[in-house]
CSV table of C-alpha atoms in Angstrom, one decimal:
chain,number,residue,atom,x,y,z
A,558,MET,CA,-93.0,-39.9,12.3
A,559,LYS,CA,-89.7,-41.4,13.5
A,560,LYS,CA,-86.6,-39.3,12.7
A,561,SER,CA,-83.0,-40.3,12.9
A,562,ILE,CA,-81.1,-38.3,15.5
A,563,SER,CA,-77.3,-38.4,15.8
A,564,ILE,CA,-75.8,-37.3,19.1
A,565,ILE,CA,-72.2,-36.4,19.5
A,566,GLY,CA,-70.7,-37.4,22.8
A,567,SER,CA,-71.9,-39.6,25.7
A,568,GLY,CA,-71.7,-37.3,28.7
A,569,PHE,CA,-74.6,-36.7,31.1
A,570,SER,CA,-76.4,-34.1,29.0
A,571,ALA,CA,-76.1,-36.2,25.8
A,572,MET,CA,-77.4,-39.3,27.4
A,573,ALA,CA,-80.2,-37.4,29.1
A,574,ALA,CA,-81.3,-36.0,25.8
A,575,ALA,CA,-81.0,-39.4,24.1
A,576,CYS,CA,-83.4,-40.9,26.7
A,577,TYR,CA,-86.0,-38.2,26.1
A,578,LEU,CA,-85.7,-38.3,22.3
A,579,ALA,CA,-85.9,-42.1,22.2
A,580,LYS,CA,-89.0,-42.0,24.5
A,581,SER,CA,-90.6,-39.6,21.9
A,582,GLY,CA,-90.2,-42.4,19.4
A,583,HIS,CA,-87.1,-41.3,17.4
A,584,ILE,CA,-84.2,-43.4,16.3
A,585,VAL,CA,-81.3,-42.2,18.4
A,586,THR,CA,-77.6,-43.0,18.0
A,587,ILE,CA,-74.8,-41.8,20.3
A,588,TYR,CA,-71.3,-41.4,18.9
A,589,GLU,CA,-68.5,-41.3,21.4
A,590,LYS,CA,-64.9,-40.5,20.3
A,591,ASN,CA,-63.4,-42.4,23.3
A,592,ALA,CA,-63.4,-46.1,24.0
A,593,SER,CA,-65.8,-45.8,26.9
A,594,ILE,CA,-68.9,-43.8,27.6
A,595,GLY,CA,-69.5,-41.1,30.2
A,596,GLY,CA,-67.6,-38.2,28.8
A,597,ARG,CA,-65.8,-36.4,31.7
A,598,ALA,CA,-67.5,-38.9,34.1
A,599,ARG,CA,-65.5,-41.8,32.8
A,600,GLN,CA,-64.1,-44.4,35.2
A,601,LEU,CA,-60.5,-45.5,35.6
A,602,LYS,CA,-59.6,-49.0,36.8
A,603,ALA,CA,-55.9,-49.9,37.4
A,604,GLU,CA,-54.0,-52.3,39.6
A,605,GLY,CA,-57.1,-53.1,41.7
A,606,PHE,CA,-58.1,-49.4,42.2
A,607,THR,CA,-61.2,-47.7,40.8
A,608,PHE,CA,-61.5,-44.0,40.3
A,609,ASP,CA,-64.2,-41.6,39.0
A,610,MET,CA,-62.2,-39.5,36.6
A,611,GLY,CA,-64.4,-36.4,36.7
A,612,PRO,CA,-67.4,-35.5,38.8
A,613,SER,CA,-67.2,-36.8,42.4
A,614,TRP,CA,-69.9,-34.8,44.3
A,615,TYR,CA,-73.5,-36.0,44.2
A,616,TRP,CA,-75.6,-33.0,45.1
A,617,MET,CA,-79.2,-32.1,44.4
A,618,PRO,CA,-80.6,-35.6,44.6
A,619,ASP,CA,-84.0,-34.3,43.7
A,620,VAL,CA,-82.8,-33.4,40.1
A,621,PHE,CA,-81.7,-37.0,39.6
A,622,GLU,CA,-85.0,-38.3,40.9
A,623,ARG,CA,-86.9,-35.9,38.7
A,624,PHE,CA,-85.0,-37.2,35.7
A,625,PHE,CA,-85.6,-40.8,36.3
A,626,ALA,CA,-89.3,-40.1,37.2
A,627,ASP,CA,-89.8,-38.7,33.7
A,628,PHE,CA,-89.4,-42.4,32.6
A,629,GLY,CA,-91.4,-44.0,35.3
A,630,LYS,CA,-88.3,-44.9,37.2
A,631,LYS,CA,-86.5,-44.2,40.4
A,632,THR,CA,-82.8,-43.9,41.1
A,633,THR,CA,-83.1,-46.9,43.4
A,634,ASP,CA,-84.0,-49.0,40.3
A,635,TYR,CA,-80.4,-48.5,39.2
A,636,TYR,CA,-78.2,-47.6,42.1
A,637,GLU,CA,-78.0,-47.1,45.8
A,638,LEU,CA,-77.1,-43.9,47.5
A,639,VAL,CA,-75.1,-43.4,50.7
A,640,LYS,CA,-75.5,-40.1,52.6
A,641,LEU,CA,-72.0,-39.0,53.7
A,642,SER,CA,-71.5,-38.2,57.4
A,643,PRO,CA,-69.6,-35.9,57.7
A,644,ALA,CA,-70.5,-34.5,54.3
A,645,TYR,CA,-66.9,-33.2,54.0
A,646,ARG,CA,-64.1,-31.7,56.0
A,647,VAL,CA,-62.3,-28.4,55.5
A,648,TYR,CA,-58.7,-28.3,56.7
A,649,TYR,CA,-57.0,-25.1,57.9
A,650,GLY,CA,-53.9,-26.4,59.7
A,651,ILE,CA,-52.4,-29.3,61.5
A,652,ASP,CA,-55.2,-31.2,63.3
A,653,ASP,CA,-57.3,-28.1,62.6
A,654,PHE,CA,-60.4,-28.8,60.5
A,655,ILE,CA,-64.2,-28.2,60.5
A,656,ALA,CA,-66.4,-31.2,59.7
A,657,ILE,CA,-69.6,-30.4,57.9
A,658,ALA,CA,-72.4,-32.4,59.5
A,659,ASP,CA,-75.0,-34.3,57.5
A,660,ASN,CA,-77.9,-32.2,58.9
A,661,LEU,CA,-78.6,-28.5,59.2
A,662,PRO,CA,-79.3,-28.3,62.9
A,663,GLN,CA,-75.9,-29.7,63.7
A,664,ILE,CA,-74.3,-27.3,61.2
A,665,VAL,CA,-76.1,-24.4,62.8
A,666,ALA,CA,-74.7,-25.5,66.2
A,667,ASP,CA,-71.2,-25.8,64.8
A,668,PHE,CA,-71.3,-22.3,63.3
A,669,GLU,CA,-72.6,-20.9,66.7
A,670,ALA,CA,-69.7,-22.6,68.5
A,671,ILE,CA,-67.2,-20.9,66.2
A,672,GLU,CA,-68.8,-17.4,65.9
A,673,LYS,CA,-71.3,-16.3,68.5
A,674,GLY,CA,-74.6,-15.3,67.0
A,675,SER,CA,-73.8,-16.9,63.6
A,676,GLY,CA,-76.2,-19.9,64.2
A,677,GLN,CA,-79.3,-17.8,64.0
A,678,ILE,CA,-77.9,-15.8,61.1
A,679,LEU,CA,-77.2,-19.1,59.3
A,680,LYS,CA,-80.8,-20.2,59.8
A,681,GLU,CA,-82.0,-17.0,58.2
A,682,PHE,CA,-79.5,-17.3,55.4
A,683,MET,CA,-80.5,-20.9,54.7
A,684,ALA,CA,-84.2,-20.0,54.6
A,685,GLU,CA,-83.3,-17.5,51.8
A,686,ALA,CA,-81.2,-20.0,50.1
A,687,LYS,CA,-84.0,-22.6,50.2
A,688,SER,CA,-86.4,-20.0,48.7
A,689,ASN,CA,-84.0,-19.3,45.9
A,690,TYR,CA,-83.5,-23.1,45.4
A,691,ASP,CA,-87.2,-23.6,45.0
A,692,ILE,CA,-87.4,-20.8,42.4
A,693,ALA,CA,-84.2,-21.7,40.5
A,694,ILE,CA,-84.1,-25.5,40.5
A,695,LYS,CA,-87.8,-26.3,40.5
A,696,GLU,CA,-88.6,-23.6,37.9
A,697,LEU,CA,-86.1,-21.3,36.2
A,698,VAL,CA,-83.4,-23.8,35.2
A,699,TYR,CA,-86.1,-25.8,33.3
A,700,ARG,CA,-86.4,-23.0,30.8
A,701,PRO,CA,-84.4,-23.1,27.5
A,702,GLY,CA,-82.7,-19.7,27.6
A,703,VAL,CA,-84.5,-18.4,24.5
A,704,SER,CA,-85.7,-15.1,26.0
A,705,PRO,CA,-84.8,-12.8,28.9
A,706,LEU,CA,-88.5,-12.9,29.8
A,707,GLU,CA,-87.9,-16.5,31.1
A,708,LEU,CA,-86.3,-14.9,34.2
A,709,VAL,CA,-89.2,-12.5,34.9
A,710,THR,CA,-91.6,-14.0,37.4
A,711,VAL,CA,-93.5,-12.6,40.4
A,712,GLU,CA,-90.9,-14.4,42.6
A,713,THR,CA,-87.8,-13.3,40.8
A,714,ALA,CA,-89.1,-9.7,40.8
A,715,LYS,CA,-89.0,-9.8,44.6
A,716,LYS,CA,-85.4,-10.8,44.4
A,717,ILE,CA,-84.1,-8.5,41.7
A,718,GLY,CA,-81.4,-7.0,44.0
A,719,GLN,CA,-79.8,-10.4,44.4
A,720,PHE,CA,-78.9,-10.5,40.7
A,721,PHE,CA,-76.9,-7.3,41.0
A,722,SER,CA,-75.1,-8.1,44.3
A,723,ASN,CA,-72.7,-11.0,44.7
A,724,ILE,CA,-72.2,-14.0,47.0
A,725,SER,CA,-69.0,-12.8,48.6
A,726,LYS,CA,-70.4,-9.4,49.5
A,727,ASP,CA,-73.6,-10.8,51.0
A,728,ILE,CA,-71.9,-13.5,53.0
A,729,ARG,CA,-69.3,-11.1,54.4
A,730,LYS,CA,-72.1,-8.7,55.5
A,731,LYS,CA,-73.5,-11.6,57.6
A,732,PHE,CA,-70.5,-13.5,58.9
A,733,LYS,CA,-67.1,-12.3,60.2
A,734,ASN,CA,-65.2,-15.5,60.8
A,735,GLU,CA,-63.0,-16.2,57.7
A,736,ARG,CA,-63.3,-19.9,58.1
A,737,LEU,CA,-67.1,-19.8,58.0
A,738,ILE,CA,-67.0,-17.4,55.1
A,739,TYR,CA,-64.9,-19.7,53.0
A,740,ILE,CA,-67.2,-22.7,53.8
A,741,LEU,CA,-70.2,-20.6,52.6
A,742,GLU,CA,-68.4,-19.4,49.5
A,743,PHE,CA,-67.2,-22.9,48.5
A,744,PRO,CA,-70.4,-24.3,46.9
A,745,VAL,CA,-70.6,-21.6,44.2
A,746,LEU,CA,-67.2,-22.7,43.0
A,747,PHE,CA,-69.2,-25.5,41.3
A,748,LEU,CA,-70.7,-22.7,39.1
A,749,GLY,CA,-67.2,-21.9,37.8
A,750,ALA,CA,-66.6,-18.3,38.9
A,751,LYS,CA,-65.3,-16.4,41.9
A,752,PRO,CA,-67.8,-15.8,44.7
A,753,SER,CA,-67.3,-12.1,44.1
A,754,ASP,CA,-68.4,-12.5,40.5
A,755,THR,CA,-71.4,-14.8,41.2
A,756,PRO,CA,-74.9,-13.2,41.7
A,757,SER,CA,-76.3,-13.5,45.2
A,758,PHE,CA,-79.3,-15.4,43.9
A,759,TYR,CA,-77.0,-18.4,43.4
A,760,ASN,CA,-76.8,-18.9,47.2
A,761,PHE,CA,-79.2,-21.7,46.5
A,762,MET,CA,-76.1,-23.7,46.2
A,763,ASN,CA,-75.7,-23.4,50.0
A,764,TYR,CA,-79.1,-25.1,50.3
A,765,ALA,CA,-77.9,-27.8,48.0
A,766,ASP,CA,-74.9,-28.3,50.3
A,767,PHE,CA,-76.3,-27.8,53.9
A,768,GLY,CA,-80.0,-28.4,53.2
A,769,LEU,CA,-80.0,-31.5,50.9
A,770,GLY,CA,-76.7,-33.0,51.9
A,771,THR,CA,-73.8,-34.8,50.2
A,772,TRP,CA,-74.4,-38.2,48.8
A,773,HIS,CA,-72.4,-40.9,47.1
A,774,PRO,CA,-73.6,-43.6,44.7
A,775,LYS,CA,-72.5,-46.9,46.4
A,776,THR,CA,-69.7,-47.7,44.0
A,777,GLY,CA,-69.0,-44.3,42.6
A,778,MET,CA,-70.4,-41.6,40.3
A,779,PHE,CA,-70.0,-44.0,37.4
A,780,ASP,CA,-73.0,-45.8,38.8
A,781,VAL,CA,-75.0,-42.9,37.4
A,782,VAL,CA,-73.4,-43.2,34.0
A,783,LEU,CA,-74.3,-47.0,33.9
A,784,ALA,CA,-77.8,-46.2,35.1
A,785,MET,CA,-78.4,-43.7,32.3
A,786,GLU,CA,-76.8,-46.1,29.7
A,787,SER,CA,-79.1,-48.9,30.9
A,788,LEU,CA,-82.2,-46.6,30.7
A,789,ALA,CA,-81.1,-45.4,27.3
A,790,ARG,CA,-80.7,-48.9,25.9
A,791,GLU,CA,-84.1,-49.9,27.4
A,792,LEU,CA,-85.5,-47.0,25.3
A,793,GLY,CA,-83.7,-48.2,22.2
A,794,VAL,CA,-80.7,-45.9,22.0
A,795,THR,CA,-77.7,-47.2,20.2
A,796,PHE,CA,-74.1,-46.4,21.4
A,797,ILE,CA,-71.1,-46.4,19.1
A,798,THR,CA,-67.7,-45.8,20.8
A,799,ASN,CA,-64.3,-45.0,19.2
A,800,ALA,CA,-66.4,-42.9,16.8
A,801,ASN,CA,-64.5,-39.7,16.1
A,802,ILE,CA,-66.7,-37.0,14.5
A,803,GLU,CA,-64.7,-35.3,11.7
A,804,LYS,CA,-67.3,-33.0,10.2
A,805,ILE,CA,-70.9,-31.8,10.2
A,806,ASN,CA,-72.2,-31.4,6.7
A,807,VAL,CA,-74.6,-28.6,6.0
A,808,GLU,CA,-76.6,-28.1,2.8
A,809,ASN,CA,-78.8,-25.0,2.3
A,810,LYS,CA,-78.3,-24.0,5.9
A,811,ILE,CA,-79.7,-27.4,7.1
A,812,ALA,CA,-77.5,-30.0,9.0
A,813,ARG,CA,-77.7,-33.1,6.9
A,814,SER,CA,-75.0,-35.6,8.1
A,815,ILE,CA,-72.0,-36.2,10.2
A,816,VAL,CA,-68.7,-37.7,9.1
A,817,VAL,CA,-67.6,-40.5,11.6
A,818,ASN,CA,-64.3,-42.1,11.0
A,819,GLY,CA,-64.5,-41.2,7.4
A,820,LYS,CA,-68.0,-42.5,6.9
A,821,ILE,CA,-71.0,-40.2,6.1
A,822,ILE,CA,-74.0,-40.7,8.5
A,823,PRO,CA,-77.2,-39.0,7.2
A,824,SER,CA,-79.3,-37.6,10.1
A,825,ASN,CA,-82.5,-35.7,10.4
A,826,VAL,CA,-81.2,-33.9,13.5
A,827,ILE,CA,-77.7,-33.5,14.9
A,828,LEU,CA,-77.3,-32.8,18.6
A,829,SER,CA,-73.9,-32.2,20.1
A,830,GLY,CA,-73.1,-32.9,23.7
A,831,ALA,CA,-69.5,-32.3,23.0
A,832,ASP,CA,-67.6,-29.1,23.6
A,833,TYR,CA,-69.6,-26.3,22.0
A,834,HIS,CA,-66.6,-24.5,20.6
A,835,HIS,CA,-65.1,-27.7,19.2
A,836,THR,CA,-68.4,-28.7,17.6
A,837,GLU,CA,-68.6,-25.4,15.7
A,838,THR,CA,-65.1,-26.1,14.3
A,839,LEU,CA,-66.7,-29.2,12.6
A,840,LEU,CA,-68.8,-26.7,10.6
A,841,ASP,CA,-67.7,-24.7,7.6
A,842,LYS,CA,-66.8,-21.2,8.9
A,843,GLU,CA,-69.9,-19.5,7.5
A,844,TYR,CA,-72.1,-21.7,9.7
A,845,ARG,CA,-70.4,-21.0,13.0
A,846,ALA,CA,-72.6,-18.8,15.3
A,847,TYR,CA,-69.8,-17.7,17.7
A,848,SER,CA,-66.4,-16.3,16.7
A,849,GLU,CA,-63.0,-17.0,18.3
A,850,LYS,CA,-63.2,-13.5,19.7
A,851,TYR,CA,-66.5,-14.3,21.4
A,852,TRP,CA,-65.1,-17.5,23.0
A,853,ASN,CA,-61.9,-15.8,24.1
A,854,SER,CA,-64.0,-13.0,25.8
A,855,ARG,CA,-66.0,-15.5,27.9
A,856,VAL,CA,-65.3,-16.3,31.6
A,857,PHE,CA,-64.5,-20.0,31.7
A,858,ALA,CA,-64.5,-22.2,34.8
A,859,PRO,CA,-61.1,-23.5,35.8
A,860,SER,CA,-59.2,-26.3,34.4
A,861,SER,CA,-57.8,-28.9,36.9
A,862,LEU,CA,-54.7,-30.8,37.7
A,863,LEU,CA,-56.0,-34.2,38.8
A,864,PHE,CA,-54.1,-37.2,40.3
A,865,TYR,CA,-55.6,-40.6,40.7
A,866,VAL,CA,-53.5,-42.3,43.4
A,867,GLY,CA,-53.4,-45.8,44.9
A,868,PHE,CA,-51.9,-46.3,48.4
A,869,ASN,CA,-50.8,-49.6,49.8
A,870,LYS,CA,-52.2,-48.7,53.3
A,871,ARG,CA,-55.2,-47.1,54.8
A,872,ILE,CA,-55.1,-43.3,55.2
A,873,LYS,CA,-55.8,-41.8,58.6
A,874,ASN,CA,-57.4,-38.5,59.7
A,875,ILE,CA,-59.3,-37.9,56.5
A,876,SER,CA,-62.9,-38.0,55.2
A,877,HIS,CA,-64.5,-39.0,51.9
A,878,HIS,CA,-64.4,-35.4,50.7
A,879,ALA,CA,-61.8,-33.0,52.0
A,880,LEU,CA,-61.0,-29.3,51.1
A,881,PHE,CA,-57.5,-28.0,52.0
A,882,PHE,CA,-57.9,-24.2,52.7
A,883,ASP,CA,-54.7,-23.8,54.7
A,884,VAL,CA,-53.4,-21.2,52.2
A,885,ASP,CA,-54.8,-17.9,50.8
A,886,PHE,CA,-58.2,-18.7,49.2
A,887,GLU,CA,-58.4,-15.3,47.4
A,888,GLN,CA,-54.9,-15.4,46.1
A,889,HIS,CA,-55.5,-18.8,44.4
A,890,ALA,CA,-58.7,-17.3,42.9
A,891,ARG,CA,-56.7,-14.4,41.5
A,892,ASP,CA,-54.2,-16.8,40.0
A,893,ILE,CA,-57.1,-18.5,38.1
A,894,TYR,CA,-59.2,-15.6,37.0
A,895,ASP,CA,-57.3,-12.3,37.3
A,896,ASP,CA,-53.7,-13.0,36.5
A,897,PRO,CA,-53.7,-16.6,35.1
A,898,LYS,CA,-50.7,-18.6,36.3
A,899,TRP,CA,-49.7,-21.7,38.2
A,900,PRO,CA,-50.5,-20.7,41.9
A,901,ALA,CA,-47.6,-20.4,44.2
A,902,ALA,CA,-49.6,-21.9,47.1
A,903,PRO,CA,-52.6,-23.9,45.7
A,904,LEU,CA,-55.7,-24.9,47.5
A,905,PHE,CA,-56.6,-28.5,46.7
A,906,TYR,CA,-59.4,-31.0,47.1
A,907,ALA,CA,-59.0,-34.7,48.0
A,908,ASN,CA,-61.5,-37.5,47.7
A,909,PHE,CA,-61.1,-40.9,49.2
A,910,PRO,CA,-63.9,-43.0,47.8
A,911,SER,CA,-62.6,-46.2,49.4
A,912,LEU,CA,-63.6,-44.8,52.8
A,913,THR,CA,-67.2,-45.3,51.6
A,914,ASP,CA,-66.8,-48.0,49.0
A,915,ARG,CA,-64.3,-50.7,49.9
A,916,THR,CA,-64.5,-52.1,46.3
A,917,SER,CA,-62.6,-49.1,45.0
A,918,ALA,CA,-59.3,-50.3,46.5
A,919,PRO,CA,-57.7,-53.7,47.3
A,920,GLU,CA,-58.0,-54.9,50.9
A,921,GLY,CA,-56.1,-52.8,53.4
A,922,MET,CA,-55.4,-50.1,50.7
A,923,GLU,CA,-56.9,-46.7,49.8
A,924,SER,CA,-57.9,-45.0,46.5
A,925,GLY,CA,-57.4,-41.2,46.4
A,926,PHE,CA,-58.2,-38.5,44.0
A,927,PHE,CA,-56.5,-35.1,44.3
A,928,LEU,CA,-57.6,-31.9,42.4
A,929,VAL,CA,-55.9,-28.5,42.1
A,930,PRO,CA,-58.0,-25.9,40.3
A,931,LEU,CA,-56.0,-24.1,37.6
A,932,ALA,CA,-56.6,-21.3,35.0
A,933,PRO,CA,-57.8,-22.6,31.7
A,934,GLY,CA,-55.3,-22.3,28.8
A,935,ILE,CA,-52.4,-22.5,31.2
A,936,ASP,CA,-49.1,-24.2,30.2
A,937,ASP,CA,-49.2,-27.9,31.0
A,938,ILE,CA,-45.9,-29.8,31.2
A,939,GLU,CA,-45.1,-33.0,33.0
A,940,GLU,CA,-42.4,-31.4,35.2
A,941,LEU,CA,-45.0,-28.9,36.6
A,942,ARG,CA,-47.5,-31.7,37.3
A,943,GLU,CA,-44.9,-33.5,39.4
A,944,GLU,CA,-43.8,-30.3,41.1
A,945,TYR,CA,-47.4,-29.6,42.2
A,946,PHE,CA,-48.0,-33.2,43.2
A,947,ASP,CA,-45.0,-32.9,45.6
A,948,LYS,CA,-46.4,-29.6,46.9
A,949,ILE,CA,-49.8,-30.9,47.8
A,950,ILE,CA,-48.8,-34.3,49.0
A,951,GLU,CA,-46.3,-32.7,51.4
A,952,ARG,CA,-49.0,-30.4,52.8
A,953,PHE,CA,-51.4,-33.4,53.0
A,954,GLU,CA,-48.9,-35.3,55.1
A,955,ILE,CA,-48.3,-32.4,57.4
A,956,LEU,CA,-52.0,-31.5,57.8
A,957,THR,CA,-53.2,-35.0,58.4
A,958,GLN,CA,-50.1,-36.0,60.4
A,959,GLN,CA,-48.9,-39.1,58.6
A,960,THR,CA,-46.5,-40.2,55.8
A,961,VAL,CA,-48.2,-41.4,52.6
A,962,LYS,CA,-45.9,-40.6,49.7
A,963,SER,CA,-43.7,-43.7,50.2
A,964,ASN,CA,-46.9,-45.8,50.2
A,965,ILE,CA,-48.0,-44.8,46.7
A,966,ILE,CA,-48.1,-47.8,44.4
A,967,PHE,CA,-50.2,-46.2,41.6
A,968,LYS,CA,-50.4,-42.7,40.3
A,969,GLN,CA,-51.8,-41.2,37.1
A,970,SER,CA,-52.2,-37.5,36.3
A,971,PHE,CA,-54.7,-35.6,34.2
A,972,CYS,CA,-54.5,-31.9,33.3
A,973,LYS,CA,-55.2,-29.3,30.7
A,974,ASN,CA,-53.6,-31.0,27.8
A,975,ASP,CA,-55.7,-34.2,28.6
A,976,PHE,CA,-58.9,-32.2,28.8
A,977,VAL,CA,-58.1,-30.9,25.3
A,978,SER,CA,-57.1,-34.3,23.8
A,979,GLU,CA,-59.7,-36.4,25.5
A,980,TYR,CA,-62.7,-34.1,25.5
A,981,ASN,CA,-61.8,-31.4,22.9
A,982,SER,CA,-62.3,-28.9,25.8
A,983,TYR,CA,-61.9,-25.3,25.0
A,984,LYS,CA,-58.6,-24.1,26.6
A,985,GLY,CA,-58.7,-27.3,28.6
A,986,ASN,CA,-61.5,-26.1,30.9
A,987,ALA,CA,-62.8,-28.7,33.3
A,988,TYR,CA,-66.3,-27.4,34.1
A,989,GLY,CA,-67.5,-25.2,31.2
A,990,MET,CA,-68.5,-21.6,31.1
A,991,ALA,CA,-68.9,-19.8,34.4
A,992,ASN,CA,-72.4,-18.7,35.6
A,993,THR,CA,-71.6,-15.0,36.0
A,994,LEU,CA,-74.4,-12.4,35.6
A,995,LEU,CA,-73.5,-11.8,32.0
A,996,GLN,CA,-73.3,-15.5,31.3
A,997,THR,CA,-76.6,-16.6,32.8
A,998,ALA,CA,-79.7,-18.2,31.0
A,999,PHE,CA,-80.4,-16.4,27.7
A,1000,LEU,CA,-76.9,-14.9,27.7
A,1001,ARG,CA,-75.3,-18.3,27.3
A,1002,PRO,CA,-74.6,-20.0,23.9
A,1003,LYS,CA,-77.9,-21.3,22.5
A,1004,LEU,CA,-79.3,-24.8,22.6
A,1005,LYS,CA,-80.4,-24.4,19.0
A,1006,SER,CA,-78.0,-23.2,16.4
A,1007,PRO,CA,-78.9,-19.7,15.2
A,1008,LYS,CA,-77.4,-20.4,11.8
A,1009,VAL,CA,-78.0,-24.0,11.0
A,1010,LYS,CA,-81.4,-25.7,11.0
A,1011,ASN,CA,-81.6,-29.1,12.7
A,1012,LEU,CA,-78.4,-28.6,14.6
A,1013,PHE,CA,-78.6,-28.4,18.4
A,1014,PHE,CA,-76.3,-28.3,21.4
A,1015,THR,CA,-76.4,-29.4,25.0
A,1016,GLY,CA,-74.1,-29.5,28.0
A,1017,GLN,CA,-72.0,-27.2,30.2
A,1018,LEU,CA,-71.3,-24.4,27.7
A,1019,THR,CA,-75.0,-23.8,27.2
A,1020,VAL,CA,-78.1,-23.7,29.3
A,1021,PRO,CA,-78.3,-24.0,32.3
A,1022,GLY,CA,-74.6,-24.3,33.0
A,1023,PRO,CA,-71.8,-26.3,34.7
A,1024,GLY,CA,-72.4,-29.4,37.0
A,1025,VAL,CA,-74.0,-32.8,36.7
A,1026,PRO,CA,-77.6,-31.8,37.7
A,1027,PRO,CA,-77.6,-28.9,35.2
A,1028,ALA,CA,-76.3,-31.4,32.6
A,1029,LEU,CA,-79.4,-33.6,33.1
A,1030,ILE,CA,-81.6,-30.5,32.8
A,1031,SER,CA,-79.8,-29.3,29.7
A,1032,GLY,CA,-80.5,-32.7,28.0
A,1033,LYS,CA,-84.2,-32.4,28.8
A,1034,LEU,CA,-84.4,-28.8,27.6
A,1035,VAL,CA,-82.8,-29.5,24.2
A,1036,SER,CA,-84.9,-32.6,23.7
A,1037,GLU,CA,-88.0,-30.5,24.1
A,1038,LEU,CA,-86.8,-28.0,21.5
A,1039,ILE,CA,-86.0,-30.8,19.1
A,1040,VAL,CA,-89.3,-32.6,19.6
A,1041,LYS,CA,-91.2,-29.3,19.1
A,1042,GLN,CA,-89.3,-28.5,15.9
A,1043,LEU,CA,-89.8,-32.0,14.5
A,1044,LEU,CA,-93.6,-31.8,15.2
A,1045,ASN,CA,-93.7,-28.6,13.2
A,1046,GLN,CA,-91.9,-29.9,10.2
């Protein structure tokens, strides 16, 4: 029997869930508080420039393929992928960078050239990473985080030690060159925690990086948003934007309706793809499963200071993705996690999509996206944003040996306060709750409310965790729980 399902938010996890639930025959409506869909993956267009406002890395293409295959589709039915070559560059000084090739044999050769003997060690490390990837991404992450027994398999039993060691320690046992170490530690930053706080098993992210490569949807990550919207509409999903959710009404411990812009919308099931903490504030206090003390005790992924920048000339000596590790990696990490403050010398990331997609900037110009990771909950004032932009753009000019600041014709910033106002993000975090040992799988906030029947959650604060591929998986997992419950009613 068809049931009405109201979904809060239109990010990747919410849209994924909507597709699965609509496919199961239910009446699904997505309510988005902002004027455009996509959640943190929205698009910004201004003065001829186009920017992805959030996610910009397309990793784990197999997860995207698996999602669309569930509906008898392929990614190529909706968008075209370009494999980036190089995948990215890591800058250490003036004219001093390492380019990560688009294939593992070349990466192995490049490692060997930098540190003798490291090529063979990398091969062995990557074999282990691939084994972990096959276990994690093809099996474990598609479990709903209901029981610790989900993690107990013959394969994980063989790797139990990897859950109690950490990425940083393991990598440093194998490699001595600091540059190579930082490259190998980098992928787990997508999981939201320091490498020293991330279980060794998560080295499967290195296989996602070196083994599967870095891709780019032809005209940006928003291509994926549009693809999922198209699929959802084909399946009968309705989208309503500018729809602010003011309250979730509960009667006799059962979620009955949502209040949208002052109007009560009855629903058989309510699913939130919005920030988990914020969603619980929409409930009367007695129905909240997690206290403020709980949320404050969690390890959250960083917030970010972002700049969307349009240049009136082409930029030289750069790649599509670029990491600037010319300052102390570990000190910046301490400034995020251990002693939260604005970092004195910030690492930063730059993305120039117009190198791959010329439609993202006017002829002869360049679109750039700059990101500085910051501690969540940090003070965010306009003067600091500008101070840090000056810091990173000055270093950018020195490291890439060119002047660019005088060529900026468009600039817009986005930081902690915007994450709060635009996405109701807890403490303005950008990526969700970190995947530390004590925040993995069944130890994360539940997909199904422990206190309210017919209320569910999906996205980066629940299972399986931060990132776009996990968001797609989260949508699938919660839809299966919902369908199962509806069948049993």
